[in-house]
Amino acid sequence: MYLNDLGRRLALCLCACVLATTAGAQYTEEEGGVESVYGYLRYIGIGAGATYQVMNDPAISPVIYSRVGALPMLSHIKVNPSVYTELSLRASSLNLTHNADKPMKVYAKTQRALMDYRFLFKMPVEMRDMEVRAGGILSAQFAYKKADHLVDASRVYEYAVSLGLCGKITKEITFGEKTSFLTWDLAIPFFANLSRPYYLNREELADPDNKPGKDFFDNAVTGTFGKYFRLNSRLALMYRLTNGNMIQFAYQWDYTRMKTIHKSYFAEHIVSVTFMFNY
Amino acid sequence: MKRFIAVLLCSVILVSCERLLMPKPEGKKPTEVFEYMWKTLEEGYVYFGYRVVNWDEVYSEFRPKITDSMTTRQLYDTCALMLSRLRDPSVSLKTSFAEYHYTDTSYYLANFNRRLLERYYWKDYRQTGPFIHTVIDSIGYVYYGSFEDKITDEHLDILIEGLRLDTNLRGVIFDVRDNKGGDINNAFTLLKRMGVDTNFKLSAVLFKAYYKKGPERGDFTEAQTSYIEQSDKVKFPKKFVLLANRGTMAEAALFATGAKGFQNVTMMGDTTGGRAGRIVGAEMPNGWILEYPASYFTTDDGRNLEEGVLPDITVHTTPADEAQGRDAILEAALDKIKQP
């Protein structure tokens, strides 16, 4: 059966929904779900979301490009009373555009993949029944942008691997007679290794010995906030199902600024639903 | 204090307006678009020196003509006139309502007539991949019309093995006249089939490339010399004559200068065209697209490829030759190979 992109995303969402509501997790109210031998509650999350991306990349254009699209998300959470770890992955492929010269439609195909690993410890802070955790975030992101209308300067590759601080506030709330959690977390990397294209997106394709990957890594720089600045803010409601699994409704805002030859800016608003399988 | 923190957090979570954190976009007013276009070329264009253009004087001439009250069409016309000062066919301006290209009015003999070739020389021709080929007087003839057309090793194996099977074959004529370029990788695939069969490890210099690496006029990379290593793939046999004309441009001209580096190759016809530089597109704040060369290439001995690649033997096909059904360049190449 032929499925287009949207169809595939909907099918994935539907499968996850069916699994989340039927998968048995031997849930008990006292435990909050199945625990591992080391006392962790573990969840695998499969989700999908709508994303609104905004890009201001002088390597492509002085005009701001934007678009709304969909994206899949995967995550793995391990939590116990003192430690919280989360590995989250997401990827998107959108044809960003603008309407500066309306009849002449131009697109910048933007493919992004991002991995965040958060490692948080419970803080001894009392704040209106809220649990506060703080720790670090290790993050890796890669983007490939292709704006065909720019001829030989059409391709932009970029990556950033970063290390930073992360905090999370969780409040337990009762929602439909079930214990649910309202969380907000904020991550700010402070140290990064990143790479962006050469001046005018040069690729030395006229040299038979040219290795694009080599150029990509040779051009890498390492720095702190001046080179790379990212702000990731996420507000989520985690709603428990009767079988111990959870559904997470989240809104997150992700803002990135990378500075090499130019300062490039990227921001993303994501509204997502993730089904968390307790195992 | 707690209330303040809550308000601050809410503002970060809910407002999160990235546009406040991004620089103000470049303006779309005519004066701002003009300034941006002039600056884009100032920082990226590579042939001011070669074409002897004083870009600051061009600014002084055209800037007073730009006002924010002018119409989009008036702005386009003025910008197009400014670009025409560069006298560069590689520079163009694309908008939703018009496109500017500089027309080079220099007169050259065409030196290529496909219909004449089809009528008098390409009898019973065969086609293998992008190649039209035949044998004329025991000399292999191959025509390759565009470097846009993908060449594979399988195409070349079929073509070259066929030529090598002919024991009476005296050499090969490879015709790239009116080839406007395309994918440089096709040139590399072809160049690996040139030269002579030998066990020695040889390499041929193809060309030197200079890329813009910063906004200042002299910000160029060091000369980056491209080589092609001796390959063990089956090669075109015996003498090799390359035919070129003014319509041989861009990657085809790069191929021609690379091919000339092989000892058994003779280039005949006319000087090639230029346009070998890497063309980049730049978007203006109002969405117009400006295209211009941002790198240039030279031959191994330093000749700018914008001036074309000189043939080893210059030959022209005149209108009188054509009237007699004669391609003088091809005839001269046949004679050259027939010479002992």
Short mmCIF file of N, CA and C in Angstrom, two decimals, chain A residues 90-164:
data_model
loop_
_atom_site.label_atom_id
_atom_site.label_comp_id
_atom_site.label_asym_id
_atom_site.label_seq_id
_atom_site.Cartn_x
_atom_site.Cartn_y
_atom_site.Cartn_z
N ARG A 90 15.19 13.45 17.54
CA ARG A 90 14.15 13.92 16.63
C ARG A 90 14.78 14.31 15.29
N ALA A 91 14.00 14.22 14.26
CA ALA A 91 14.50 14.53 12.92
C ALA A 91 13.38 15.20 12.13
N SER A 92 13.79 16.07 11.22
CA SER A 92 12.76 16.73 10.41
C SER A 92 13.31 17.01 9.02
N SER A 93 12.42 17.12 8.08
CA SER A 93 12.79 17.47 6.71
C SER A 93 11.72 18.40 6.17
N LEU A 94 12.07 19.66 6.02
CA LEU A 94 11.09 20.66 5.58
C LEU A 94 11.64 21.50 4.45
N ASN A 95 10.77 21.91 3.56
CA ASN A 95 11.16 22.88 2.53
C ASN A 95 10.80 24.26 3.04
N LEU A 96 11.75 24.91 3.69
CA LEU A 96 11.48 26.25 4.21
C LEU A 96 11.40 27.24 3.04
N THR A 97 10.61 28.27 3.25
CA THR A 97 10.43 29.23 2.16
C THR A 97 10.15 30.63 2.71
N HIS A 98 9.99 31.59 1.83
CA HIS A 98 9.61 32.95 2.23
C HIS A 98 8.81 33.54 1.09
N ASN A 99 8.29 34.71 1.31
CA ASN A 99 7.51 35.33 0.23
C ASN A 99 8.01 36.74 -0.07
N ALA A 100 9.34 36.92 -0.03
CA ALA A 100 9.91 38.25 -0.29
C ALA A 100 9.60 38.71 -1.71
N ASP A 101 9.66 37.79 -2.67
CA ASP A 101 9.28 38.12 -4.05
C ASP A 101 8.25 37.06 -4.43
N LYS A 102 7.00 37.33 -4.07
CA LYS A 102 5.97 36.29 -4.03
C LYS A 102 5.87 35.38 -5.25
N PRO A 103 5.84 35.92 -6.47
CA PRO A 103 5.65 35.00 -7.60
C PRO A 103 6.83 34.05 -7.81
N MET A 104 8.01 34.42 -7.28
CA MET A 104 9.18 33.57 -7.48
C MET A 104 9.37 32.73 -6.22
N LYS A 105 8.78 31.56 -6.18
CA LYS A 105 8.84 30.73 -4.98
C LYS A 105 10.21 30.05 -4.90
N VAL A 106 10.89 30.23 -3.81
CA VAL A 106 12.18 29.55 -3.61
C VAL A 106 12.10 28.74 -2.32
N TYR A 107 12.84 27.66 -2.30
CA TYR A 107 12.81 26.75 -1.14
C TYR A 107 14.22 26.42 -0.69
N ALA A 108 14.35 26.25 0.59
CA ALA A 108 15.60 25.72 1.16
C ALA A 108 15.21 24.42 1.87
N LYS A 109 15.58 23.32 1.23
CA LYS A 109 15.26 22.03 1.85
C LYS A 109 16.16 21.87 3.08
N THR A 110 15.54 21.71 4.21
CA THR A 110 16.29 21.68 5.47
C THR A 110 16.04 20.37 6.19
N GLN A 111 17.09 19.57 6.30
CA GLN A 111 16.96 18.29 6.99
C GLN A 111 17.80 18.36 8.26
N ARG A 112 17.16 18.07 9.36
CA ARG A 112 17.84 18.21 10.65
C ARG A 112 17.67 16.94 11.47
N ALA A 113 18.70 16.61 12.23
CA ALA A 113 18.60 15.50 13.19
C ALA A 113 19.23 16.00 14.48
N LEU A 114 18.61 15.66 15.58
CA LEU A 114 19.10 16.18 16.86
C LEU A 114 18.99 15.11 17.94
N MET A 115 20.03 15.02 18.75
CA MET A 115 20.02 14.08 19.87
C MET A 115 20.38 14.85 21.14
N ASP A 116 19.55 14.70 22.16
CA ASP A 116 19.84 15.31 23.47
C ASP A 116 19.92 14.21 24.51
N TYR A 117 20.93 14.27 25.34
CA TYR A 117 21.00 13.33 26.47
C TYR A 117 21.08 14.17 27.74
N ARG A 118 20.05 14.05 28.57
CA ARG A 118 19.99 14.81 29.82
C ARG A 118 20.30 13.88 30.99
N PHE A 119 21.07 14.36 31.91
CA PHE A 119 21.43 13.57 33.10
C PHE A 119 21.25 14.50 34.30
N LEU A 120 20.20 14.22 35.10
CA LEU A 120 19.82 15.17 36.15
C LEU A 120 19.76 14.50 37.53
N PHE A 121 20.10 15.28 38.55
CA PHE A 121 20.02 14.80 39.93
C PHE A 121 19.00 15.63 40.69
N LYS A 122 18.36 14.97 41.64
CA LYS A 122 17.38 15.69 42.45
C LYS A 122 18.09 16.68 43.36
N MET A 123 17.58 17.90 43.40
CA MET A 123 18.18 18.95 44.22
C MET A 123 17.45 19.03 45.57
N PRO A 124 18.16 19.30 46.62
CA PRO A 124 17.50 19.41 47.94
C PRO A 124 16.83 20.77 48.09
N VAL A 125 15.83 21.00 47.28
CA VAL A 125 15.15 22.30 47.29
C VAL A 125 13.67 22.07 47.51
N GLU A 126 13.10 22.82 48.41
CA GLU A 126 11.66 22.74 48.66
C GLU A 126 10.99 23.93 47.98
N MET A 127 10.10 23.69 47.06
CA MET A 127 9.47 24.82 46.37
C MET A 127 8.04 24.44 45.98
N ARG A 128 7.11 24.77 46.85
CA ARG A 128 5.67 24.57 46.57
C ARG A 128 5.38 23.17 46.01
N ASP A 129 5.81 22.14 46.67
CA ASP A 129 5.59 20.74 46.28
C ASP A 129 6.20 20.40 44.93
N MET A 130 7.12 21.20 44.50
CA MET A 130 7.72 20.90 43.21
C MET A 130 9.07 20.23 43.40
N GLU A 131 9.35 19.29 42.52
CA GLU A 131 10.63 18.59 42.59
C GLU A 131 11.59 19.28 41.62
N VAL A 132 12.76 19.59 42.08
CA VAL A 132 13.73 20.30 41.23
C VAL A 132 14.92 19.38 40.96
N ARG A 133 15.26 19.25 39.70
CA ARG A 133 16.44 18.45 39.33
C ARG A 133 17.36 19.32 38.48
N ALA A 134 18.63 19.07 38.60
CA ALA A 134 19.58 19.82 37.78
C ALA A 134 20.72 18.91 37.38
N GLY A 135 21.35 19.25 36.28
CA GLY A 135 22.45 18.41 35.79
C GLY A 135 22.97 18.92 34.48
N GLY A 136 23.31 17.98 33.61
CA GLY A 136 23.94 18.37 32.35
C GLY A 136 23.18 17.88 31.14
N ILE A 137 23.56 18.42 30.00
CA ILE A 137 22.99 17.96 28.73
C ILE A 137 24.13 17.80 27.72
N LEU A 138 24.13 16.65 27.08
CA LEU A 138 25.07 16.39 25.99
C LEU A 138 24.22 16.36 24.72
N SER A 139 24.61 17.14 23.78
CA SER A 139 23.74 17.29 22.62
C SER A 139 24.53 17.20 21.31
N ALA A 140 23.90 16.63 20.30
CA ALA A 140 24.53 16.58 18.97
C ALA A 140 23.46 16.91 17.94
N GLN A 141 23.79 17.80 17.03
CA GLN A 141 22.82 18.11 15.98
C GLN A 141 23.53 18.23 14.64
N PHE A 142 22.80 17.85 13.61
CA PHE A 142 23.33 17.92 12.25
C PHE A 142 22.24 18.49 11.36
N ALA A 143 22.64 19.35 10.45
CA ALA A 143 21.65 19.89 9.50
C ALA A 143 22.26 19.94 8.11
N TYR A 144 21.43 19.66 7.13
CA TYR A 144 21.80 19.76 5.73
C TYR A 144 20.76 20.66 5.07
N LYS A 145 21.24 21.74 4.46
CA LYS A 145 20.31 22.66 3.82
C LYS A 145 20.68 22.75 2.34
N LYS A 146 19.68 22.71 1.51
CA LYS A 146 19.95 22.80 0.07
C LYS A 146 18.97 23.78 -0.56
N ALA A 147 19.52 24.86 -1.08
CA ALA A 147 18.70 25.88 -1.73
C ALA A 147 19.10 25.88 -3.20
N ASP A 148 18.36 25.13 -4.01
CA ASP A 148 18.75 24.90 -5.40
C ASP A 148 18.93 26.19 -6.21
N HIS A 149 18.23 27.24 -5.83
CA HIS A 149 18.31 28.48 -6.60
C HIS A 149 19.66 29.20 -6.43
N LEU A 150 20.50 28.71 -5.53
CA LEU A 150 21.80 29.37 -5.30
C LEU A 150 22.93 28.73 -6.11
N VAL A 151 22.62 27.94 -7.08
CA VAL A 151 23.57 27.33 -8.01
C VAL A 151 24.69 26.61 -7.24
N ASP A 152 25.95 27.00 -7.45
CA ASP A 152 27.06 26.26 -6.82
C ASP A 152 27.20 26.54 -5.33
N ALA A 153 26.43 27.46 -4.80
CA ALA A 153 26.52 27.76 -3.36
C ALA A 153 25.30 27.21 -2.64
N SER A 154 24.69 26.19 -3.21
CA SER A 154 23.37 25.78 -2.72
C SER A 154 23.40 24.93 -1.47
N ARG A 155 24.56 24.34 -1.15
CA ARG A 155 24.55 23.36 -0.05
C ARG A 155 25.22 23.90 1.21
N VAL A 156 24.56 23.66 2.32
CA VAL A 156 25.11 24.04 3.63
C VAL A 156 25.03 22.82 4.54
N TYR A 157 26.19 22.41 5.04
CA TYR A 157 26.21 21.35 6.04
C TYR A 157 26.61 22.00 7.37
N GLU A 158 26.03 21.57 8.44
CA GLU A 158 26.48 22.07 9.74
C GLU A 158 26.27 21.01 10.81
N TYR A 159 27.13 21.02 11.78
CA TYR A 159 26.91 20.16 12.93
C TYR A 159 27.36 20.88 14.18
N ALA A 160 26.87 20.43 15.31
CA ALA A 160 27.35 20.96 16.60
C ALA A 160 27.23 19.84 17.63
N VAL A 161 28.29 19.65 18.37
CA VAL A 161 28.26 18.74 19.51
C VAL A 161 28.50 19.62 20.73
N SER A 162 27.62 19.56 21.70
CA SER A 162 27.73 20.52 22.79
C SER A 162 27.48 19.88 24.15
N LEU A 163 27.96 20.57 25.14
CA LEU A 163 27.81 20.13 26.53
C LEU A 163 27.29 21.34 27.30
N GLY A 164 26.30 21.11 28.17
CA GLY A 164 25.77 22.28 28.87
C GLY A 164 25.03 21.91 30.14
#
